[in-house]
Every structure is written in structure tokens, then in C-alpha cells.
Amino acid sequence: MTPRAGMLIAAGALVAGTVTALPAVPADAAEPAPRPLPRLAWTDCATKAYPKLQCASLEVPLDHDDPAGRKITLALTRVQHTAETFQGPLLVNPGGPGGSGRGMAGYVAASLPPEVAAQYDVIGFDPRGVGKSEPALDCRPGHFASVRPDSVPRGSRAERAGTDRARAFAEACGEKHGDVLPYIDTVSAAKDLDAIRVALGAPKLNYLGYSYGTYLGAVYARLFPDRVRRMALDSVVDPHGVWYENNLGQNFAFDARHKDFMAWVARYDATYRLGTDPAAVEAAWYRMRDAVRAEPAGGKVGPGELEDTFLPGGYYDGYWPKLASAFSAYVNEGDSGPLVEAYERYGEADAAADNGYSVYASVQCRDAGWPRDWNVWRKDAWETHAKAPFSSWNNTWYNAPCAFWPVESLTPPDVTNDRLPPVLVLQATDDAATPYEGAVALHRLLRGSRLVVEGGGGNHGVTLAGNDCLDGHLAAYLATGEVPRGADGAEADAVCAALPEPEPDPVVTTGSTPSERSGTRAGAGRAEPAGATLHGLLGHVR
């Protein structure tokens, strides 16, 4: 994906929501008071990284249309405000769907400027079905255990095995969690946000959402526009493509981002020795894929696992040096050890990943209609694979349970909104997981919103990840409500330069093992870049 041309830097600024103390009563005093919920009982759950972290749980209706019926439990975290000026709760969500958000409170509170974080109660939460919330979904433990069949089916028998596997996952979800699946959806999760707001005693909420969290925020704003005080949306889901069309778009975007990675490897041929031509480097990657199909690396990494390992590099380029080192070691030295280590670090599914995927599938399959005729999936998968082979079939199988889902799909709400204070929309132009066009689409649907762009950036999740320009816009917005105002006719209200691409890890020129001699273990003890912490929290759930 190439940076957008013609964007103009902000020509002015608009201040909205400038009252910096939380009002004592709701702005809309005529609105009936929501049904009371129990006050939250916060307990200390400090960690070494976040010594002020507190935890609580909240019961909410499984079915918000039946508030007296069955209850489920949401797990919450908080870093409490310390400043005299209190601007209310700031709810934070890492996306997914299926991402655990309890870790986000500590990270966001520590990453914002101290004087800004001190004015908010920063609230993290596990959405319904996720993590420590109860019940937590786990439809089919070990669904991604290695070694899976090749994601690209070679013949009708292989394709039938794939559809049988997807159907088995959907059926397992229905058998284990059929009583809750009708209520695992974005609208229900948005109503949970409002229940959290009520339990916090706040007339309005502030919100920072990443990735799928942008769609969750947009749906909340549609349902409860008068209860939004400030809302920042980072790496934006296209609301017009929920969810089948968006996944087709991802296939092309991730292939383009993979090619960006191949070009980066080619620029550092002195380190990785895979050639100076990006096309030749890419060809070597696909030869590696063929090789692990014939003999999985370390008995663990077949072609599906290889794609899972390199897919995080499409979300965040801070992973490129270690992925390139593993690639180099395998191709140049026949050493599969670094490749297995990379899989275990970036691609292998654990119990938390099983839970996250179960919720991902449950939300996406319930939220919107999916083709129920497998012939549609096959046609689209082969057409996208022909142009974008990196992960088209892998992504098809990832979403394929929706073809067999045991619960009827809903109709996505129209998130068009003209009743909000200015919303801050932040987006990288070359983001693969949520392509740039989605941010423009939502920006146009939210009247008065402001779009801040990272020009030429390819990472997913761009604020609080090391870009001072983007972080400055977010901090100003949360501190005072200030948003940039671009020149008339400009698509973006502000443009920030992208962070530079990473440098290779230092090369080790001597050693007793192939990987040490090739430099593939060089830098292994170095800390990940600053943005890696955020991207670990975002979890790369698609």
C-alpha cells in the first residue's frame, strides 16, 4: 500500500468538550435514569509493571432486553485518577473481537503524559466471553494445534477436510456455548460499555479503542450518542464491510505489507543474505513454505504455522528483524531452530488464543451475514489467492466457521452519527489489518470528526507506540478536547510522519552453531521496541 498523496497538514484547531471537570449531572437531564447497578468493589491487583492497578467485577444482563434475567460477569481493571481535576472514566479496548482488555488500563495510564493520565480513571475490561469475564468461551481447545493441513487446498479432498474442520468448530461452539452465542455480538458488548459507565457513576464516558475497538466505539456512539464525552478511534474498521468484505480486503492488504517486508529484507542483504531483489526474496520465502509443507520445521511449523508466524509482521514492523533472522537461518543454513522459536513467540496458539478466537468467531459470525454457500467462499478465496497468495486461504479458513454458524446473523447497525462531540480518528495509510479507506469512511460518517493520519506508516495501532506527533494529538484531545482542523477540502486534518523502519539486529560473525554464524540469534537478548508492548496487548486477533 502506498502513502496517500495530497493530504494537507492542519491549518487550525478546534476545541471541544473543554470542560475539564466532570459535570455533576448528565447533560441531558430529561433522560430517564438508567437502571441502577451494584457499585464496583475495587481491590488491589498490582503488578510489577503497574503498581497502582485495581480490579473489580460487574454483573450485567446476558440479554440486555431482559434485564431481570440471567447475568454474566465482566472483569475490569482500573488505574485511578490522582489529579484534583477529574475528567471521568476513560474506557480502553484493544480490539479483536476477542482481545483481553484488562492489561490496557495500566499500559494506557503509563503511556499517556502523567498530567493527562492523572485526570482520568483509566478502565480496562474483558468484554463478554473473554478472558476473566464469565462465562469465558473456548469452543474447541487445540483447534490451531500444529501441524495443521496446508491452508492452500490441493484438490477437493483437502478442501473438504478444511470445511469439515470449520464445521466442527462451529458445531462445538453451539454444543458448548449455545445458550450464550445469541448474545455474543457487538451491540450487546456496546450495551455492556454503558453498564460499566452506570456502575462507575459517570454521566458520560471517554473512550479509546483500537482496531475492532473502533467499531465497538462507533456502535456505542450510535446507541448512546448523548453519553459520549470524548472518543478516540485508532486503526479503524470500515463499517461498510462488516465482516465478510473487510476480510477480503485484508487479504490484499496483508499481501502488500508482506511485500514491504520482503523489500526491507532485500535492502539488508549484507545481513540476511537472501538477495537484493525483493521479488527474489519473496520467491525464497515461498520456497521455504514449500519446504515446510514437505517436512514441517522442527516437527511444528508447516505452511499454516509459517503464515501464522509471519502474519504479525504485517501488523507491526518491529518484529521484522527477528522474523528475517529466522527466515535467513532456515534458507541459508538449513537451521530450523530460529523458525520454531519465532513460531512459538509470534504464531503459536495457547489457551488465551483459543478463547480469543472463540469470541472472535462468535462476534463476527453473529454480527453480520456471511455466505452460507461454500461455493461463494471457494470462488472468492481462489480469486484473491491468485493476486494475494500470502494469507488469503489462511484467512478464509480462519473465518470459515461463519459458513456453518449455529446462530442466525444480525444486521449491522448504521453508525452514521451527527450527535457527537468531535471524535478523533487516527490511522496509518498502509495499515493492513484495517486499511486506510475504512478510516476515511468512518470519518465521513461521524459528523465533526477529525482525521489524523500517519503518512506512509504500515503499523496497526499507531498511538502510544512511539510516534510523538500522533501521541501529541491524542494527549491534547484528552487533556482539553482540542482537535486539529485541516484546510478546506483536505481529507486529513493533520498528517504525522511515520516512524522509521527498524534496523536489523547486529550480526554475529563467529560462533559454533549455524544460527550464531549467520547472525540469526544476534540481538536475541535485546528488548523489543517500545511499540511491541502495545502490539502484544492488541494481540493480533484479526
Coordinates of C-alpha atoms in Angstrom, one line a residue:
M1 CA 0.0 0.0 0.0
T2 CA 1.4 3.4 -0.9
P3 CA 1.0 6.6 1.2
R4 CA -1.9 8.9 0.2
A5 CA -0.8 12.0 -1.7
G6 CA -2.3 15.4 -1.4
M7 CA -3.0 15.3 2.3
L8 CA -2.7 18.8 3.9
I9 CA -1.4 19.4 7.4
A10 CA -3.7 21.1 9.9
A11 CA -4.4 24.7 9.3
G12 CA -6.0 25.3 12.7
A13 CA -7.5 23.7 15.7
L14 CA -10.9 23.2 17.2
V15 CA -11.6 22.7 20.9
A16 CA -14.5 20.6 22.0
G17 CA -15.5 19.2 25.3
T18 CA -13.3 21.8 27.0
V19 CA -14.9 21.5 30.5
T20 CA -12.2 19.7 32.3
A21 CA -14.2 18.7 35.4
L22 CA -16.8 16.0 35.2
P23 CA -20.3 17.6 35.5
A24 CA -22.3 16.6 38.5
V25 CA -25.4 15.7 36.5
P26 CA -26.0 14.3 33.0
A27 CA -26.1 16.9 30.2
D28 CA -29.4 15.5 29.2
A29 CA -31.3 15.9 32.5
A30 CA -34.6 14.9 30.9
E31 CA -33.3 11.4 30.0
P32 CA -34.7 8.7 32.4
A33 CA -32.1 7.4 34.8
P34 CA -30.6 4.0 33.7
R35 CA -31.4 1.0 35.8
P36 CA -29.1 1.0 38.9
L37 CA -26.3 -1.4 39.0
P38 CA -24.2 -2.5 42.0
R39 CA -21.3 -0.2 42.9
L40 CA -18.0 -1.7 41.9
A41 CA -15.8 -3.1 44.7
W42 CA -12.2 -2.4 43.6
T43 CA -9.4 -4.5 45.1
D44 CA -5.6 -4.2 44.6
C45 CA -4.2 -6.3 41.8
A46 CA -1.0 -4.5 41.3
T47 CA 1.8 -5.9 39.1
K48 CA 5.4 -5.0 38.9
A49 CA 4.8 -3.0 35.8
Y50 CA 1.6 -1.4 37.0
P51 CA 1.7 -1.0 40.8
K52 CA -1.5 1.1 41.0
L53 CA -3.7 -1.4 39.2
Q54 CA -7.0 -2.3 40.8
C55 CA -9.6 -5.0 39.8
A56 CA -13.3 -5.4 40.0
S57 CA -16.1 -7.4 38.5
L58 CA -19.5 -6.3 37.3
E59 CA -22.7 -8.4 36.7
V60 CA -24.6 -7.4 33.5
P61 CA -27.6 -9.0 31.8
L62 CA -26.8 -11.7 29.3
D63 CA -29.7 -10.3 27.3
H64 CA -30.0 -6.5 27.8
D65 CA -33.6 -6.7 26.6
D66 CA -34.3 -8.9 29.7
P67 CA -32.5 -7.0 32.5
A68 CA -34.1 -9.2 35.2
G69 CA -32.9 -12.4 33.5
R70 CA -29.6 -14.3 33.6
K71 CA -26.5 -12.4 34.5
I72 CA -22.9 -12.7 33.2
T73 CA -19.8 -11.2 34.7
L74 CA -17.3 -8.7 33.2
A75 CA -13.8 -8.4 34.6
L76 CA -12.5 -4.8 35.0
T77 CA -9.2 -3.1 35.8
R78 CA -8.6 0.5 36.8
V79 CA -5.8 3.0 37.4
Q80 CA -7.4 5.7 39.4
H81 CA -7.0 9.4 38.8
T82 CA -4.8 11.4 41.2
A83 CA -5.3 15.0 40.0
E84 CA -7.7 17.4 41.5
T85 CA -9.3 17.9 38.1
F86 CA -11.2 14.7 37.3
Q87 CA -12.4 14.2 33.7
G88 CA -14.2 10.9 34.4
P89 CA -13.6 7.3 33.2
L90 CA -11.5 6.6 30.1
L91 CA -12.5 3.1 28.9
V92 CA -9.9 1.4 26.7
N93 CA -10.3 -1.5 24.4
P94 CA -7.6 -3.4 22.4
G95 CA -9.8 -4.8 19.7
G96 CA -10.2 -8.3 18.4
P97 CA -13.0 -9.1 18.7
G98 CA -11.8 -11.4 21.4
G99 CA -9.0 -9.3 22.8
S100 CA -8.5 -9.2 26.5
G101 CA -8.5 -5.5 27.7
R102 CA -7.6 -5.8 31.4
G103 CA -3.9 -5.2 30.6
M104 CA -4.8 -2.0 28.7
A105 CA -5.6 0.1 31.7
G106 CA -2.1 0.0 33.1
Y107 CA -0.4 0.4 29.7
V108 CA -2.5 3.4 28.7
A109 CA -2.2 5.1 32.1
A110 CA 1.6 4.7 32.0
S111 CA 1.9 5.8 28.3
L112 CA -0.1 9.0 28.4
P113 CA 1.6 12.1 29.7
P114 CA 1.4 11.9 33.5
E115 CA -0.5 15.1 33.8
V116 CA -3.2 13.8 31.4
A117 CA -3.4 10.3 32.8
A118 CA -3.8 11.7 36.3
Q119 CA -7.1 13.3 35.3
Y120 CA -8.8 10.0 34.3
D121 CA -9.8 6.8 35.8
V122 CA -8.4 4.5 33.1
I123 CA -10.6 1.5 32.8
G124 CA -9.7 -1.8 31.1
F125 CA -12.1 -4.6 30.7
D126 CA -12.5 -8.1 29.3
P127 CA -15.6 -8.0 27.0
R128 CA -18.3 -10.6 27.4
G129 CA -16.9 -14.1 26.8
V130 CA -13.3 -13.0 27.0
G131 CA -10.5 -13.8 29.5
K132 CA -11.5 -13.4 33.1
S133 CA -15.1 -12.5 32.3
E134 CA -17.6 -15.3 32.9
P135 CA -18.5 -17.4 31.1
A136 CA -15.4 -17.4 29.0
L137 CA -15.7 -19.1 25.7
D138 CA -13.5 -21.9 24.5
C139 CA -15.3 -23.8 21.7
R140 CA -12.7 -26.3 20.6
P141 CA -9.4 -26.3 22.5
G142 CA -6.4 -27.1 20.3
H143 CA -8.2 -26.0 17.1
F144 CA -4.9 -24.5 16.0
A145 CA -2.6 -27.2 17.2
S146 CA 0.3 -27.9 14.8
V147 CA 0.7 -29.3 12.3
R148 CA -2.4 -28.3 10.5
P149 CA -3.2 -29.2 6.9
D150 CA -1.8 -26.8 4.3
S151 CA -4.0 -23.8 4.2
V152 CA -4.0 -23.8 0.4
P153 CA -6.1 -26.8 -0.5
R154 CA -4.7 -29.1 -3.2
G155 CA -7.8 -30.8 -4.5
S156 CA -11.3 -31.5 -3.4
R157 CA -10.3 -33.9 -0.6
A158 CA -8.1 -31.3 1.0
E159 CA -10.8 -28.6 0.7
R160 CA -13.4 -31.0 2.2
A161 CA -11.1 -31.6 5.1
G162 CA -10.9 -27.8 5.7
T163 CA -14.7 -27.4 5.6
D164 CA -15.1 -30.3 7.9
R165 CA -12.7 -28.7 10.4
A166 CA -14.5 -25.3 10.2
R167 CA -17.9 -27.0 10.6
A168 CA -16.6 -29.0 13.6
F169 CA -15.5 -25.7 15.3
A170 CA -18.9 -24.1 14.7
E171 CA -20.7 -27.2 15.9
A172 CA -18.5 -27.3 19.0
C173 CA -19.4 -23.7 19.8
G174 CA -23.1 -24.5 19.5
E175 CA -22.8 -27.6 21.7
K176 CA -20.7 -25.9 24.5
H177 CA -22.0 -22.3 24.4
G178 CA -25.3 -22.4 22.5
D179 CA -27.1 -20.7 25.4
V180 CA -24.9 -17.6 25.2
L181 CA -23.9 -17.4 21.5
P182 CA -27.1 -15.3 20.6
Y183 CA -25.7 -12.6 22.9
I184 CA -22.0 -12.5 21.9
D185 CA -22.1 -9.6 19.5
T186 CA -21.0 -6.0 19.1
V187 CA -24.4 -4.4 20.0
S188 CA -24.5 -6.5 23.3
A189 CA -20.9 -5.5 24.0
A190 CA -21.7 -1.8 23.4
K191 CA -24.6 -2.1 25.9
D192 CA -22.1 -3.6 28.4
L193 CA -20.0 -0.4 28.0
D194 CA -23.0 1.6 29.1
A195 CA -23.5 -0.7 32.1
I196 CA -19.9 -0.1 33.0
R197 CA -20.5 3.7 32.7
V198 CA -23.5 3.4 35.0
A199 CA -21.6 1.3 37.6
L200 CA -18.8 3.9 37.6
G201 CA -21.4 6.6 38.4
A202 CA -20.4 8.6 35.3
P203 CA -23.0 10.6 33.3
K204 CA -20.7 10.3 30.2
L205 CA -17.7 8.2 29.2
N206 CA -14.5 8.8 27.4
Y207 CA -13.2 6.1 25.2
L208 CA -10.0 5.0 23.4
G209 CA -10.5 2.0 21.1
Y210 CA -8.0 0.2 18.8
S211 CA -8.9 -1.9 15.7
Y212 CA -12.2 -3.7 16.4
G213 CA -12.5 -1.4 19.4
T214 CA -13.1 1.4 16.9
Y215 CA -16.2 -0.4 15.6
L216 CA -17.3 -1.2 19.1
G217 CA -16.9 2.5 19.9
A218 CA -18.9 3.6 16.8
V219 CA -21.7 1.3 17.7
Y220 CA -21.8 2.6 21.3
A221 CA -21.9 6.1 20.0
R222 CA -24.8 5.2 17.7
L223 CA -26.8 3.7 20.6
F224 CA -25.9 6.3 23.2
P225 CA -24.7 9.5 21.5
D226 CA -25.5 11.8 24.4
R227 CA -23.3 9.7 26.7
V228 CA -20.1 10.2 24.7
R229 CA -17.8 12.9 26.1
R230 CA -14.6 12.2 24.2
M231 CA -13.8 9.3 21.8
A232 CA -10.5 8.4 20.1
L233 CA -10.5 5.7 17.5
D234 CA -7.2 4.2 16.4
S235 CA -6.8 1.9 13.3
V236 CA -10.3 1.9 12.1
V237 CA -12.6 -0.8 10.9
D238 CA -14.6 0.0 7.8
P239 CA -18.2 0.0 8.9
H240 CA -19.4 -0.7 5.4
G241 CA -17.6 -4.0 5.2
V242 CA -18.6 -5.8 8.4
W243 CA -17.4 -8.5 8.2
Y244 CA -17.0 -10.7 5.1
E245 CA -16.0 -7.8 2.7
N246 CA -13.5 -6.5 5.2
N247 CA -11.8 -9.9 5.4
L248 CA -11.5 -10.0 1.6
G249 CA -9.9 -6.6 1.7
Q250 CA -7.4 -7.7 4.4
N251 CA -6.2 -10.4 2.1
F252 CA -4.9 -7.9 -0.4
A253 CA -3.6 -5.5 2.3
F254 CA -1.6 -8.2 4.1
D255 CA -0.1 -9.4 0.9
A256 CA 1.1 -5.9 0.1
R257 CA 2.5 -5.5 3.6
H258 CA 4.3 -8.8 3.3
K259 CA 5.9 -7.5 0.1
D260 CA 7.0 -4.4 2.1
F261 CA 8.8 -6.8 4.5
M262 CA 10.4 -8.7 1.6
A263 CA 11.7 -5.3 0.2
W264 CA 13.1 -4.5 3.7
V265 CA 14.9 -7.8 3.8
A266 CA 16.4 -7.2 0.4
R267 CA 17.7 -3.8 1.5
Y268 CA 19.7 -5.6 4.2
D269 CA 21.2 -8.4 2.1
A270 CA 24.5 -7.9 3.8
T271 CA 22.8 -9.1 7.0
Y272 CA 20.3 -11.7 5.8
R273 CA 22.0 -12.9 2.5
L274 CA 18.7 -13.5 0.8
G275 CA 19.3 -11.3 -2.2
T276 CA 18.9 -7.7 -3.2
D277 CA 15.8 -8.1 -5.4
P278 CA 12.5 -8.1 -3.4
A279 CA 10.9 -10.4 -5.9
A280 CA 13.8 -12.9 -5.4
V281 CA 13.5 -12.7 -1.6
E282 CA 9.7 -13.3 -1.9
A283 CA 10.4 -16.3 -4.1
A284 CA 12.7 -17.7 -1.4
W285 CA 10.0 -17.2 1.2
Y286 CA 7.6 -19.3 -0.9
R287 CA 10.3 -22.0 -1.4
M288 CA 10.6 -22.1 2.3
R289 CA 6.8 -22.5 2.5
D290 CA 7.0 -25.5 0.1
A291 CA 9.8 -27.0 2.1
V292 CA 7.9 -26.9 5.4
R293 CA 4.9 -28.4 3.6
A294 CA 7.1 -31.4 2.7
E295 CA 8.7 -31.5 6.1
P296 CA 7.5 -29.3 8.9
A297 CA 10.3 -27.3 10.6
G298 CA 11.1 -28.9 13.9
G299 CA 8.0 -31.1 13.5
K300 CA 5.9 -28.0 14.4
V301 CA 5.9 -25.4 11.6
G302 CA 4.1 -26.4 8.5
P303 CA 2.8 -23.9 5.9
G304 CA -0.2 -22.8 8.0
E305 CA 2.0 -22.2 11.0
L306 CA 4.6 -20.4 8.9
E307 CA 1.9 -18.0 7.8
D308 CA 0.8 -17.5 11.4
T309 CA 4.4 -16.7 12.3
F310 CA 4.9 -14.1 9.7
L311 CA 1.4 -12.5 9.8
P312 CA 2.3 -10.5 13.0
G313 CA 4.9 -8.8 10.8
G314 CA 2.0 -7.4 8.8
Y315 CA 0.7 -5.8 12.0
Y316 CA 3.9 -4.4 13.3
D317 CA 7.3 -3.9 11.6
G318 CA 9.2 -4.1 15.0
Y319 CA 9.0 -7.9 14.5
W320 CA 10.8 -7.8 11.2
P321 CA 14.4 -8.2 12.4
K322 CA 13.7 -11.5 14.3
L323 CA 11.4 -12.8 11.5
A324 CA 14.1 -12.0 8.9
S325 CA 16.7 -13.7 11.0
A326 CA 14.6 -16.9 11.3
F327 CA 14.0 -16.8 7.5
S328 CA 17.7 -16.4 6.8
A329 CA 18.8 -19.2 9.1
Y330 CA 16.4 -21.6 7.5
V331 CA 17.2 -20.7 3.9
N332 CA 20.9 -20.2 4.2
E333 CA 21.9 -22.7 7.0
G334 CA 19.1 -25.2 7.0
D335 CA 18.7 -24.3 10.6
S336 CA 15.0 -24.6 11.7
G337 CA 15.6 -23.7 15.3
P338 CA 15.1 -19.9 14.9
L339 CA 12.0 -20.5 12.8
V340 CA 10.5 -22.7 15.5
E341 CA 11.4 -20.1 18.1
A342 CA 9.7 -17.4 16.0
Y343 CA 6.6 -19.6 15.7
E344 CA 6.5 -20.1 19.4
R345 CA 6.9 -16.4 20.0
Y346 CA 4.6 -14.9 17.4
G347 CA 2.3 -17.6 16.0
E348 CA 1.6 -20.4 18.4
A349 CA -1.9 -20.5 19.9
D350 CA -2.3 -21.1 23.7
A351 CA -5.4 -21.3 25.9
A352 CA -5.8 -17.5 25.8
A353 CA -5.6 -17.6 22.0
D354 CA -8.2 -20.4 21.9
N355 CA -10.5 -18.2 24.0
G356 CA -9.8 -15.1 21.8
Y357 CA -10.6 -17.0 18.6
S358 CA -13.8 -18.4 20.1
V359 CA -15.0 -14.9 20.8
Y360 CA -13.8 -13.6 17.5
A361 CA -15.8 -16.2 15.6
S362 CA -18.8 -15.8 17.8
V363 CA -18.9 -12.0 17.4
Q364 CA -18.2 -11.8 13.7
C365 CA -20.5 -14.7 12.8
R366 CA -23.3 -13.2 14.8
D367 CA -22.8 -9.5 13.9
A368 CA -23.5 -9.7 10.2
G369 CA -24.5 -12.1 7.4
W370 CA -21.9 -14.4 5.8
P371 CA -22.3 -16.6 2.7
R372 CA -23.8 -19.9 3.6
D373 CA -23.0 -21.4 0.2
W374 CA -19.4 -22.7 0.3
N375 CA -19.1 -22.1 -3.4
V376 CA -19.1 -18.4 -2.8
W377 CA -16.2 -18.8 -0.3
R378 CA -14.2 -21.0 -2.7
K379 CA -14.6 -18.6 -5.6
D380 CA -13.6 -15.6 -3.6
A381 CA -10.7 -17.4 -1.9
W382 CA -9.1 -18.6 -5.2
E383 CA -9.6 -15.2 -6.8
T384 CA -7.9 -13.3 -4.0
H385 CA -5.2 -16.0 -3.7
A386 CA -4.3 -15.6 -7.4
K387 CA -3.4 -11.9 -6.7
A388 CA -2.5 -12.0 -3.0
P389 CA -1.2 -15.5 -2.0
F390 CA 0.4 -14.7 1.3
S391 CA -2.6 -15.3 3.6
S392 CA -5.8 -15.4 1.5
W393 CA -6.6 -19.1 2.1
N394 CA -5.3 -18.9 5.7
N395 CA -7.7 -16.0 6.4
T396 CA -10.5 -17.9 4.6
W397 CA -10.2 -20.9 6.9
Y398 CA -9.9 -18.6 9.9
N399 CA -13.4 -17.2 9.2
A400 CA -14.9 -20.3 7.6
P401 CA -16.9 -21.4 10.7
C402 CA -19.2 -18.5 9.9
A403 CA -20.4 -20.5 6.9
F404 CA -21.7 -23.1 9.3
W405 CA -22.5 -21.0 12.4
P406 CA -25.4 -22.4 14.5
V407 CA -26.9 -18.9 15.3
E408 CA -28.6 -16.6 12.9
S409 CA -26.8 -13.5 11.9
L410 CA -27.9 -10.0 12.8
T411 CA -28.0 -6.9 10.6
P412 CA -25.2 -4.4 11.5
P413 CA -26.3 -1.0 12.7
D414 CA -25.8 2.1 10.6
V415 CA -23.2 4.0 12.6
T416 CA -23.8 7.3 10.9
N417 CA -23.9 9.9 13.6
D418 CA -24.4 13.7 13.8
R419 CA -25.0 13.9 17.5
L420 CA -21.4 13.5 18.8
P421 CA -18.8 15.9 20.0
P422 CA -15.7 15.8 17.7
V423 CA -14.3 12.3 17.6
L424 CA -10.6 11.9 17.0
V425 CA -9.8 9.3 14.3
L426 CA -6.2 8.1 13.9
Q427 CA -4.9 5.9 11.1
A428 CA -1.7 4.8 9.2
T429 CA -2.0 4.9 5.4
D430 CA -0.6 1.4 4.9
D431 CA -2.2 -0.5 7.8
A432 CA -3.0 -4.0 6.5
A433 CA -5.4 -5.1 9.3
T434 CA -7.7 -2.1 8.9
P435 CA -6.9 -0.5 5.6
Y436 CA -6.9 3.3 5.3
E437 CA -10.2 3.5 3.4
G438 CA -12.0 2.4 6.5
A439 CA -10.8 5.3 8.5
V440 CA -11.9 7.7 5.8
A441 CA -15.3 6.0 5.6
L442 CA -15.9 6.3 9.3
H443 CA -14.6 9.9 9.4
R444 CA -17.2 10.8 6.8
L445 CA -20.0 9.1 8.8
L446 CA -19.2 10.8 12.1
R447 CA -20.0 14.5 11.5
G448 CA -17.5 16.8 13.0
S449 CA -14.9 14.0 13.5
R450 CA -11.2 14.8 12.8
L451 CA -8.8 12.5 10.9
V452 CA -5.1 12.3 11.9
V453 CA -3.0 10.3 9.5
E454 CA 0.4 8.6 9.8
G455 CA 1.6 9.1 6.3
G456 CA 3.5 6.1 5.0
G457 CA 3.0 4.2 8.2
G458 CA 2.2 0.5 8.0
N459 CA 1.7 -0.5 11.6
H460 CA -1.7 -1.3 13.2
G461 CA -2.2 0.7 16.3
V462 CA -0.4 3.9 16.0
T463 CA -0.9 5.9 19.2
L464 CA 1.1 5.2 22.4
A465 CA 3.6 3.3 20.3
G466 CA 6.4 5.8 20.0
N467 CA 5.2 8.4 17.5
D468 CA 5.4 11.7 19.3
C469 CA 3.3 13.5 16.7
L470 CA 0.4 11.2 17.0
D471 CA 0.7 10.9 20.7
G472 CA 0.6 14.7 20.9
H473 CA -2.7 14.9 19.1
L474 CA -4.2 12.2 21.4
A475 CA -2.8 13.8 24.6
A476 CA -4.1 17.3 23.6
Y477 CA -7.5 15.8 22.8
L478 CA -7.8 14.0 26.1
A479 CA -6.4 17.0 28.1
T480 CA -8.6 19.7 26.6
G481 CA -10.8 18.4 23.8
E482 CA -8.6 20.1 21.2
V483 CA -8.7 18.5 17.8
P484 CA -6.9 19.6 14.6
R485 CA -8.7 21.3 11.8
G486 CA -7.4 20.8 8.3
A487 CA -7.6 23.1 5.3
D488 CA -10.9 23.1 3.5
G489 CA -11.1 20.2 1.1
A490 CA -8.3 18.2 2.8
E491 CA -9.0 14.6 3.5
A492 CA -6.9 14.6 6.6
D493 CA -6.9 17.3 9.3
A494 CA -3.3 16.5 10.3
V495 CA -0.5 14.3 8.9
C496 CA 2.3 12.9 11.0
A497 CA 5.4 11.4 9.6
A498 CA 5.7 7.6 10.1
L499 CA 8.3 6.2 12.4
P500 CA 11.4 4.9 10.6
E501 CA 11.5 1.2 9.7
P502 CA 13.6 -1.0 12.1
E503 CA 17.2 -1.7 11.7
P504 CA 18.5 -5.3 11.6
D505 CA 19.8 -6.9 14.7
P506 CA 23.6 -6.8 15.0
V507 CA 25.3 -9.6 13.1
V508 CA 27.3 -12.3 14.9
T509 CA 30.2 -13.3 12.6
T510 CA 31.6 -16.1 14.7
G511 CA 30.1 -18.9 16.6
S512 CA 29.8 -22.6 17.0
T513 CA 26.3 -23.1 15.6
P514 CA 24.9 -22.3 12.2
S515 CA 22.4 -19.7 13.6
E516 CA 25.2 -18.0 15.5
R517 CA 27.4 -17.9 12.5
S518 CA 24.7 -16.4 10.3
G519 CA 23.8 -13.8 12.9
T520 CA 20.2 -15.1 13.3
R521 CA 20.5 -15.1 17.1
A522 CA 22.1 -11.8 17.2
G523 CA 20.2 -9.3 19.4
A524 CA 18.1 -12.2 20.9
G525 CA 18.6 -10.7 24.3
R526 CA 17.7 -7.2 23.3
A527 CA 14.4 -5.8 24.4
E528 CA 11.6 -5.5 21.8
P529 CA 11.0 -1.9 20.5
A530 CA 8.7 0.3 22.6
G531 CA 5.7 -0.4 20.3
A532 CA 6.0 -4.1 20.9
T533 CA 4.3 -3.8 24.3
L534 CA 1.2 -2.2 22.7
H535 CA 1.2 -4.7 19.9
G536 CA 1.4 -7.6 22.4
L537 CA -1.7 -6.2 24.1
L538 CA -3.5 -5.8 20.8
G539 CA -2.9 -9.5 20.3
H540 CA -3.1 -9.5 16.5
V541 CA -6.6 -11.1 16.7
R542 CA -7.8 -10.4 13.2

